[in-house]
PDB file of C-alpha atoms in Angstrom:
ATOM      1  CA  GLU M  26      65.948  54.371 385.316  1.00 55.00           C
ATOM      2  CA  THR M  27      63.796  55.429 388.263  1.00 62.00           C
ATOM      3  CA  GLY M  28      63.200  51.848 389.786  1.00 86.00           C
ATOM      4  CA  VAL M  29      59.274  53.563 389.447  1.00 93.00           C
ATOM      5  CA  THR M  30      57.403  51.274 387.304  1.00 94.00           C
ATOM      6  CA  GLN M  31      53.848  51.290 386.046  1.00 96.00           C
ATOM      7  CA  SER M  32      51.883  49.386 384.297  1.00 96.00           C
ATOM      8  CA  PRO M  33      50.103  49.247 381.853  1.00 97.00           C
ATOM      9  CA  THR M  34      52.318  51.841 379.834  1.00 96.00           C
ATOM     10  CA  HIS M  35      49.190  51.773 377.514  1.00 96.00           C
ATOM     11  CA  LEU M  36      45.945  51.226 377.274  1.00 96.00           C
ATOM     12  CA  ILE M  37      42.791  51.891 375.151  1.00 98.00           C
ATOM     13  CA  LYS M  38      39.270  51.385 377.202  1.00 98.00           C
ATOM     14  CA  THR M  39      35.206  52.434 376.252  1.00 98.00           C
ATOM     15  CA  ARG M  40      33.625  55.123 377.609  1.00 98.00           C
ATOM     16  CA  GLY M  41      31.601  53.352 380.968  1.00 98.00           C
ATOM     17  CA  GLN M  42      34.033  51.227 381.462  1.00 98.00           C
ATOM     18  CA  GLN M  43      36.989  50.911 384.520  1.00 98.00           C
ATOM     19  CA  VAL M  44      40.102  51.075 385.040  1.00 98.00           C
ATOM     20  CA  THR M  45      43.018  49.483 387.447  1.00 98.00           C
ATOM     21  CA  LEU M  46      46.710  51.429 387.125  1.00 98.00           C
ATOM     22  CA  ARG M  47      49.914  50.532 388.844  1.00 97.00           C
ATOM     23  CA  CYS M  48      52.793  51.104 390.102  1.00 96.00           C
ATOM     24  CA  SER M  49      55.714  49.318 391.941  1.00 94.00           C
ATOM     25  CA  SER M  50      57.572  51.865 393.988  1.00 88.00           C
ATOM     26  CA  GLN M  51      61.663  53.053 394.445  1.00 83.00           C
ATOM     27  CA  SER M  52      62.654  50.707 396.931  1.00 80.00           C
ATOM     28  CA  GLY M  53      62.337  52.636 400.787  1.00 79.00           C
ATOM     29  CA  HIS M  54      59.846  54.974 399.608  1.00 85.00           C
ATOM     30  CA  ASN M  55      56.721  55.304 401.791  1.00 86.00           C
ATOM     31  CA  THR M  56      55.297  57.654 399.812  1.00 89.00           C
ATOM     32  CA  VAL M  57      53.732  57.491 396.171  1.00 92.00           C
ATOM     33  CA  SER M  58      51.412  60.142 394.614  1.00 93.00           C
ATOM     34  CA  TRP M  59      49.454  59.459 391.914  1.00 96.00           C
ATOM     35  CA  TYR M  60      48.752  62.590 388.642  1.00 96.00           C
ATOM     36  CA  GLN M  61      47.072  63.001 385.804  1.00 97.00           C
ATOM     37  CA  GLN M  62      48.786  64.954 383.025  1.00 96.00           C
ATOM     38  CA  ALA M  63      45.897  65.528 379.801  1.00 94.00           C
ATOM     39  CA  LEU M  64      48.496  67.037 376.892  1.00 89.00           C
ATOM     40  CA  GLY M  65      50.046  69.698 376.386  1.00 86.00           C
ATOM     41  CA  GLN M  66      49.632  70.646 380.117  1.00 89.00           C
ATOM     42  CA  GLY M  67      51.273  70.031 383.736  1.00 91.00           C
ATOM     43  CA  PRO M  68      50.034  66.844 385.361  1.00 94.00           C
ATOM     44  CA  GLN M  69      47.575  67.909 387.401  1.00 94.00           C
ATOM     45  CA  PHE M  70      47.969  66.048 391.472  1.00 92.00           C
ATOM     46  CA  ILE M  71      45.065  62.809 392.115  1.00 95.00           C
ATOM     47  CA  PHE M  72      46.291  62.218 395.606  1.00 93.00           C
ATOM     48  CA  GLN M  73      48.872  60.896 397.749  1.00 91.00           C
ATOM     49  CA  TYR M  74      49.250  57.398 399.757  1.00 92.00           C
ATOM     50  CA  TYR M  75      51.252  57.313 402.522  1.00 88.00           C
ATOM     51  CA  ARG M  76      51.468  54.520 404.479  1.00 88.00           C
ATOM     52  CA  GLU M  77      48.127  52.867 402.451  1.00 90.00           C
ATOM     53  CA  GLU M  78      46.512  55.657 403.963  1.00 92.00           C
ATOM     54  CA  GLU M  79      45.206  57.878 401.512  1.00 91.00           C
ATOM     55  CA  ASN M  80      47.409  61.457 403.201  1.00 86.00           C
ATOM     56  CA  GLY M  81      45.620  63.911 400.092  1.00 87.00           C
ATOM     57  CA  ARG M  82      43.547  64.812 397.334  1.00 90.00           C
ATOM     58  CA  GLY M  83      43.471  66.801 394.434  1.00 90.00           C
ATOM     59  CA  ASN M  84      39.769  68.466 392.749  1.00 90.00           C
ATOM     60  CA  PHE M  85      39.035  64.641 391.485  1.00 95.00           C
ATOM     61  CA  PRO M  86      35.876  63.128 391.534  1.00 97.00           C
ATOM     62  CA  PRO M  87      35.119  60.364 394.081  1.00 96.00           C
ATOM     63  CA  ARG M  88      35.203  57.890 391.308  1.00 97.00           C
ATOM     64  CA  PHE M  89      39.132  58.663 391.103  1.00 98.00           C
ATOM     65  CA  SER M  90      40.067  56.161 393.802  1.00 97.00           C
ATOM     66  CA  GLY M  91      43.556  54.338 395.150  1.00 96.00           C
ATOM     67  CA  LEU M  92      45.084  51.969 397.279  1.00 95.00           C
ATOM     68  CA  GLN M  93      48.761  51.791 398.547  1.00 94.00           C
ATOM     69  CA  PHE M  94      49.978  47.848 399.401  1.00 92.00           C
ATOM     70  CA  PRO M  95      51.709  46.861 402.498  1.00 90.00           C
ATOM     71  CA  ASN M  96      54.594  46.602 400.078  1.00 87.00           C
ATOM     72  CA  TYR M  97      54.147  50.578 398.899  1.00 86.00           C
ATOM     73  CA  SER M  98      53.020  49.138 395.356  1.00 91.00           C
ATOM     74  CA  SER M  99      50.197  51.178 394.391  1.00 96.00           C
ATOM     75  CA  GLU M 100      46.610  50.967 392.108  1.00 97.00           C
ATOM     76  CA  LEU M 101      44.772  53.929 390.593  1.00 98.00           C
ATOM     77  CA  ASN M 102      41.379  53.189 389.924  1.00 98.00           C
ATOM     78  CA  VAL M 103      38.719  55.155 387.996  1.00 98.00           C
ATOM     79  CA  ASN M 104      35.256  54.395 387.424  1.00 97.00           C
ATOM     80  CA  ALA M 105      33.250  54.759 384.335  1.00 98.00           C
ATOM     81  CA  LEU M 106      35.144  56.429 382.337  1.00 98.00           C
ATOM     82  CA  GLU M 107      35.067  59.297 380.520  1.00 98.00           C
ATOM     83  CA  LEU M 108      36.140  60.857 377.315  1.00 97.00           C
ATOM     84  CA  ASP M 109      38.560  63.381 379.136  1.00 96.00           C
ATOM     85  CA  ASP M 110      39.533  60.969 381.720  1.00 98.00           C
ATOM     86  CA  SER M 111      41.984  60.576 378.715  1.00 97.00           C
ATOM     87  CA  ALA M 112      45.549  61.535 379.706  1.00 97.00           C
ATOM     88  CA  LEU M 113      49.057  60.233 380.799  1.00 97.00           C
ATOM     89  CA  TYR M 114      49.093  58.366 384.205  1.00 98.00           C
ATOM     90  CA  LEU M 115      52.132  59.848 386.094  1.00 97.00           C
ATOM     91  CA  CYS M 116      52.730  57.461 389.090  1.00 95.00           C
ATOM     92  CA  ALA M 117      55.609  59.418 391.335  1.00 93.00           C
ATOM     93  CA  SER M 118      57.096  57.533 394.644  1.00 91.00           C
ATOM     94  CA  SER M 119      59.128  59.769 397.614  1.00 84.00           C
ATOM     95  CA  ASP M 120      60.874  60.012 400.708  1.00 75.00           C
ATOM     96  CA  ARG M 121      58.056  62.492 402.117  1.00 64.00           C
ATOM     97  CA  GLY M 122      58.684  65.786 400.691  1.00 57.00           C
ATOM     98  CA  ARG M 123      61.862  64.775 398.650  1.00 68.00           C
ATOM     99  CA  ARG M 124      62.233  64.415 395.380  1.00 78.00           C
ATOM    100  CA  ALA M 125      59.395  62.907 393.243  1.00 83.00           C
ATOM    101  CA  PHE M 126      60.394  59.569 391.201  1.00 89.00           C
ATOM    102  CA  PHE M 127      58.291  59.305 388.359  1.00 92.00           C
ATOM    103  CA  GLY M 128      57.254  56.021 386.484  1.00 94.00           C
ATOM    104  CA  GLN M 129      57.045  56.221 382.619  1.00 94.00           C
ATOM    105  CA  GLY M 130      53.455  56.477 382.626  1.00 96.00           C
ATOM    106  CA  THR M 131      50.569  54.755 381.365  1.00 97.00           C
ATOM    107  CA  ARG M 132      48.530  56.413 378.881  1.00 96.00           C
ATOM    108  CA  LEU M 133      45.248  55.661 378.649  1.00 98.00           C
ATOM    109  CA  THR M 134      43.053  56.254 376.015  1.00 97.00           C
ATOM    110  CA  VAL M 135      38.838  56.553 376.554  1.00 98.00           C
ATOM    111  CA  VAL M 136      36.743  56.125 372.715  1.00 97.00           C
TER     112      VAL M 136
ATOM    113  CA  GLY L   4      43.375  75.816 395.671  1.00 72.00           C
ATOM    114  CA  GLN L   5      46.993  77.032 395.738  1.00 76.00           C
ATOM    115  CA  GLN L   6      48.051  77.845 391.776  1.00 86.00           C
ATOM    116  CA  VAL L   7      51.359  77.563 390.232  1.00 91.00           C
ATOM    117  CA  MET L   8      52.037  79.832 387.578  1.00 93.00           C
ATOM    118  CA  GLN L   9      54.674  79.819 385.100  1.00 96.00           C
ATOM    119  CA  ILE L  10      55.468  82.204 382.079  1.00 97.00           C
ATOM    120  CA  PRO L  11      56.564  82.123 379.305  1.00 97.00           C
ATOM    121  CA  GLN L  12      54.118  79.328 377.937  1.00 95.00           C
ATOM    122  CA  TYR L  13      56.216  78.393 375.014  1.00 96.00           C
ATOM    123  CA  GLN L  14      59.931  80.048 373.864  1.00 97.00           C
ATOM    124  CA  HIS L  15      62.082  79.681 370.525  1.00 97.00           C
ATOM    125  CA  VAL L  16      65.432  80.124 371.235  1.00 97.00           C
ATOM    126  CA  GLN L  17      68.375  80.211 368.545  1.00 98.00           C
ATOM    127  CA  GLU L  18      71.475  77.610 369.425  1.00 98.00           C
ATOM    128  CA  GLY L  19      73.101  78.939 371.323  1.00 98.00           C
ATOM    129  CA  GLU L  20      70.342  82.057 373.158  1.00 98.00           C
ATOM    130  CA  ASP L  21      69.954  82.087 376.441  1.00 98.00           C
ATOM    131  CA  PHE L  22      66.867  80.930 378.241  1.00 98.00           C
ATOM    132  CA  THR L  23      64.963  81.414 381.535  1.00 98.00           C
ATOM    133  CA  THR L  24      60.704  80.518 383.263  1.00 98.00           C
ATOM    134  CA  TYR L  25      60.035  82.041 385.675  1.00 98.00           C
ATOM    135  CA  CYS L  26      57.236  80.450 388.264  1.00 97.00           C
ATOM    136  CA  ASN L  27      54.602  81.705 390.911  1.00 96.00           C
ATOM    137  CA  SER L  28      53.214  80.356 393.557  1.00 94.00           C
ATOM    138  CA  SER L  29      49.760  82.006 394.973  1.00 91.00           C
ATOM    139  CA  THR L  30      50.600  80.516 397.695  1.00 90.00           C
ATOM    140  CA  THR L  31      54.384  80.231 400.374  1.00 92.00           C
ATOM    141  CA  LEU L  32      56.038  77.174 399.371  1.00 92.00           C
ATOM    142  CA  SER L  33      57.930  74.732 401.452  1.00 90.00           C
ATOM    143  CA  ASN L  34      60.295  74.018 398.938  1.00 91.00           C
ATOM    144  CA  ILE L  35      60.826  74.282 394.912  1.00 94.00           C
ATOM    145  CA  GLN L  36      61.747  71.333 392.647  1.00 94.00           C
ATOM    146  CA  TRP L  37      62.211  71.738 388.499  1.00 96.00           C
ATOM    147  CA  TYR L  38      61.404  68.954 386.043  1.00 96.00           C
ATOM    148  CA  LYS L  39      62.654  68.158 382.625  1.00 97.00           C
ATOM    149  CA  GLN L  40      59.893  66.155 380.593  1.00 96.00           C
ATOM    150  CA  ARG L  41      60.540  65.492 376.985  1.00 95.00           C
ATOM    151  CA  PRO L  42      58.519  65.169 374.420  1.00 90.00           C
ATOM    152  CA  GLY L  43      56.905  62.164 375.027  1.00 89.00           C
ATOM    153  CA  GLY L  44      58.577  61.530 377.559  1.00 92.00           C
ATOM    154  CA  HIS L  45      58.221  61.742 381.856  1.00 92.00           C
ATOM    155  CA  PRO L  46      59.052  64.667 384.511  1.00 93.00           C
ATOM    156  CA  VAL L  47      62.808  63.863 385.056  1.00 92.00           C
ATOM    157  CA  PHE L  48      63.757  65.625 388.700  1.00 91.00           C
ATOM    158  CA  LEU L  49      66.843  68.367 387.692  1.00 95.00           C
ATOM    159  CA  ILE L  50      66.961  69.967 390.922  1.00 94.00           C
ATOM    160  CA  GLN L  51      64.989  70.698 394.639  1.00 93.00           C
ATOM    161  CA  LEU L  52      65.665  74.241 396.596  1.00 95.00           C
ATOM    162  CA  VAL L  53      64.316  74.361 400.103  1.00 93.00           C
ATOM    163  CA  LYS L  54      66.079  77.855 401.412  1.00 95.00           C
ATOM    164  CA  SER L  55      65.089  81.197 400.705  1.00 96.00           C
ATOM    165  CA  GLY L  56      66.791  83.041 398.572  1.00 97.00           C
ATOM    166  CA  GLU L  57      68.808  79.776 397.675  1.00 97.00           C
ATOM    167  CA  VAL L  58      70.820  79.457 394.331  1.00 98.00           C
ATOM    168  CA  LYS L  59      71.884  76.316 392.839  1.00 98.00           C
ATOM    169  CA  LYS L  60      73.449  75.723 389.589  1.00 97.00           C
ATOM    170  CA  GLN L  61      73.849  72.826 387.796  1.00 96.00           C
ATOM    171  CA  LYS L  62      76.763  73.124 384.580  1.00 97.00           C
ATOM    172  CA  ARG L  63      74.751  75.672 382.354  1.00 98.00           C
ATOM    173  CA  LEU L  64      71.733  75.660 384.741  1.00 98.00           C
ATOM    174  CA  THR L  65      71.302  78.686 387.134  1.00 98.00           C
ATOM    175  CA  PHE L  66      68.213  77.954 389.554  1.00 98.00           C
ATOM    176  CA  GLN L  67      66.539  80.684 392.197  1.00 98.00           C
ATOM    177  CA  PHE L  68      64.546  80.434 395.002  1.00 97.00           C
ATOM    178  CA  GLY L  69      62.912  83.891 395.736  1.00 97.00           C
ATOM    179  CA  GLU L  70      63.612  85.375 398.895  1.00 95.00           C
ATOM    180  CA  ALA L  71      59.609  84.703 399.976  1.00 95.00           C
ATOM    181  CA  LYS L  72      59.856  81.679 399.198  1.00 95.00           C
ATOM    182  CA  LYS L  73      56.743  82.684 396.254  1.00 95.00           C
ATOM    183  CA  ASN L  74      58.538  82.793 393.026  1.00 96.00           C
ATOM    184  CA  SER L  75      61.498  80.247 391.211  1.00 98.00           C
ATOM    185  CA  SER L  76      62.977  80.872 388.331  1.00 98.00           C
ATOM    186  CA  LEU L  77      65.756  78.638 386.272  1.00 98.00           C
ATOM    187  CA  HIS L  78      68.116  80.199 383.946  1.00 98.00           C
ATOM    188  CA  ILE L  79      69.589  78.100 381.236  1.00 98.00           C
ATOM    189  CA  THR L  80      73.009  79.472 379.437  1.00 98.00           C
ATOM    190  CA  ALA L  81      73.869  79.036 375.696  1.00 98.00           C
ATOM    191  CA  THR L  82      71.000  76.815 375.291  1.00 98.00           C
ATOM    192  CA  GLN L  83      72.266  73.564 373.212  1.00 97.00           C
ATOM    193  CA  THR L  84      69.596  71.006 371.053  1.00 97.00           C
ATOM    194  CA  THR L  85      69.503  68.817 373.781  1.00 97.00           C
ATOM    195  CA  ASP L  86      67.595  71.054 376.399  1.00 97.00           C
ATOM    196  CA  VAL L  87      64.315  70.924 374.496  1.00 97.00           C
ATOM    197  CA  GLY L  88      61.704  69.753 376.568  1.00 97.00           C
ATOM    198  CA  THR L  89      59.006  71.333 379.141  1.00 97.00           C
ATOM    199  CA  TYR L  90      60.040  72.441 382.203  1.00 98.00           C
ATOM    200  CA  PHE L  91      57.836  72.679 384.718  1.00 97.00           C
ATOM    201  CA  CYS L  92      58.218  74.108 387.816  1.00 97.00           C
ATOM    202  CA  ALA L  93      56.507  71.499 391.549  1.00 94.00           C
ATOM    203  CA  GLY L  94      56.339  73.107 394.606  1.00 90.00           C
ATOM    204  CA  THR L  95      54.836  72.072 397.723  1.00 83.00           C
ATOM    205  CA  GLY L  96      52.989  72.901 401.341  1.00 72.00           C
ATOM    206  CA  GLY L  97      51.216  72.744 403.361  1.00 63.00           C
ATOM    207  CA  ALA L  98      50.292  68.746 405.873  1.00 59.00           C
ATOM    208  CA  THR L  99      50.927  66.700 402.627  1.00 59.00           C
ATOM    209  CA  ASN L 100      53.791  67.366 400.977  1.00 66.00           C
ATOM    210  CA  LYS L 101      51.764  66.776 397.336  1.00 78.00           C
ATOM    211  CA  LEU L 102      53.732  68.799 394.828  1.00 84.00           C
ATOM    212  CA  ILE L 103      51.638  70.849 392.508  1.00 88.00           C
ATOM    213  CA  PHE L 104      53.416  71.821 389.132  1.00 92.00           C
ATOM    214  CA  GLY L 105      53.282  74.614 387.523  1.00 93.00           C
ATOM    215  CA  THR L 106      52.042  75.258 383.903  1.00 92.00           C
ATOM    216  CA  GLY L 107      55.180  74.233 382.195  1.00 95.00           C
ATOM    217  CA  THR L 108      57.314  76.286 379.733  1.00 97.00           C
ATOM    218  CA  LEU L 109      58.456  74.218 376.312  1.00 97.00           C
ATOM    219  CA  LEU L 110      61.496  74.735 374.873  1.00 98.00           C
ATOM    220  CA  ALA L 111      62.186  74.727 371.825  1.00 97.00           C
ATOM    221  CA  VAL L 112      65.747  75.288 369.938  1.00 97.00           C
ATOM    222  CA  GLN L 113      66.703  75.514 366.483  1.00 96.00           C
ATOM    223  CA  PRO L 114      70.277  74.029 365.965  1.00 94.00           C
TER     224      PRO L 114
END
């Protein structure tokens, strides 16, 4: 067990809807990163938060947004869902550049 | 942008045979990490290499980081069925310490 928990584990949404995914970081980790993993592909970096501020972003549109809270837990919000947003969403906490601890992921299906 | 490629994409071996996956980055990396992802699971950290030319071993697994810090390899000696999964390298570089994952190598081991 990594100590990183994500909720929910599975989710089905309709195209055009909005979704919020949640992540509780491992104790003591001040950095959280979010990844999107489509079936059969490697995780793609969405963005990273360090001490509540965005600290790097991948090639994802603005409808992907996030938050990090004072306790270092985090949310990923996706607006105007598209079918291609269907994927496993992974949260990883780390201590600035050190090994990343991944949660079990949220599998999002957009229909 | 930074890209990390892995070869091969897929490898099928008989139990007891050796296996190697290669990782190449388009840019110099600060460090390289290796992860294993079982089918239906999330990436699990295996190891981190930091120094140029570094070699580390974990039982039957040998990890190398290239002299130029742009490539890496993972070698498994005498594969077992428990080695099945997708192996990802992931590199960090730049100010954000974001992890860029490679494309992954799926290993299948036939008993």
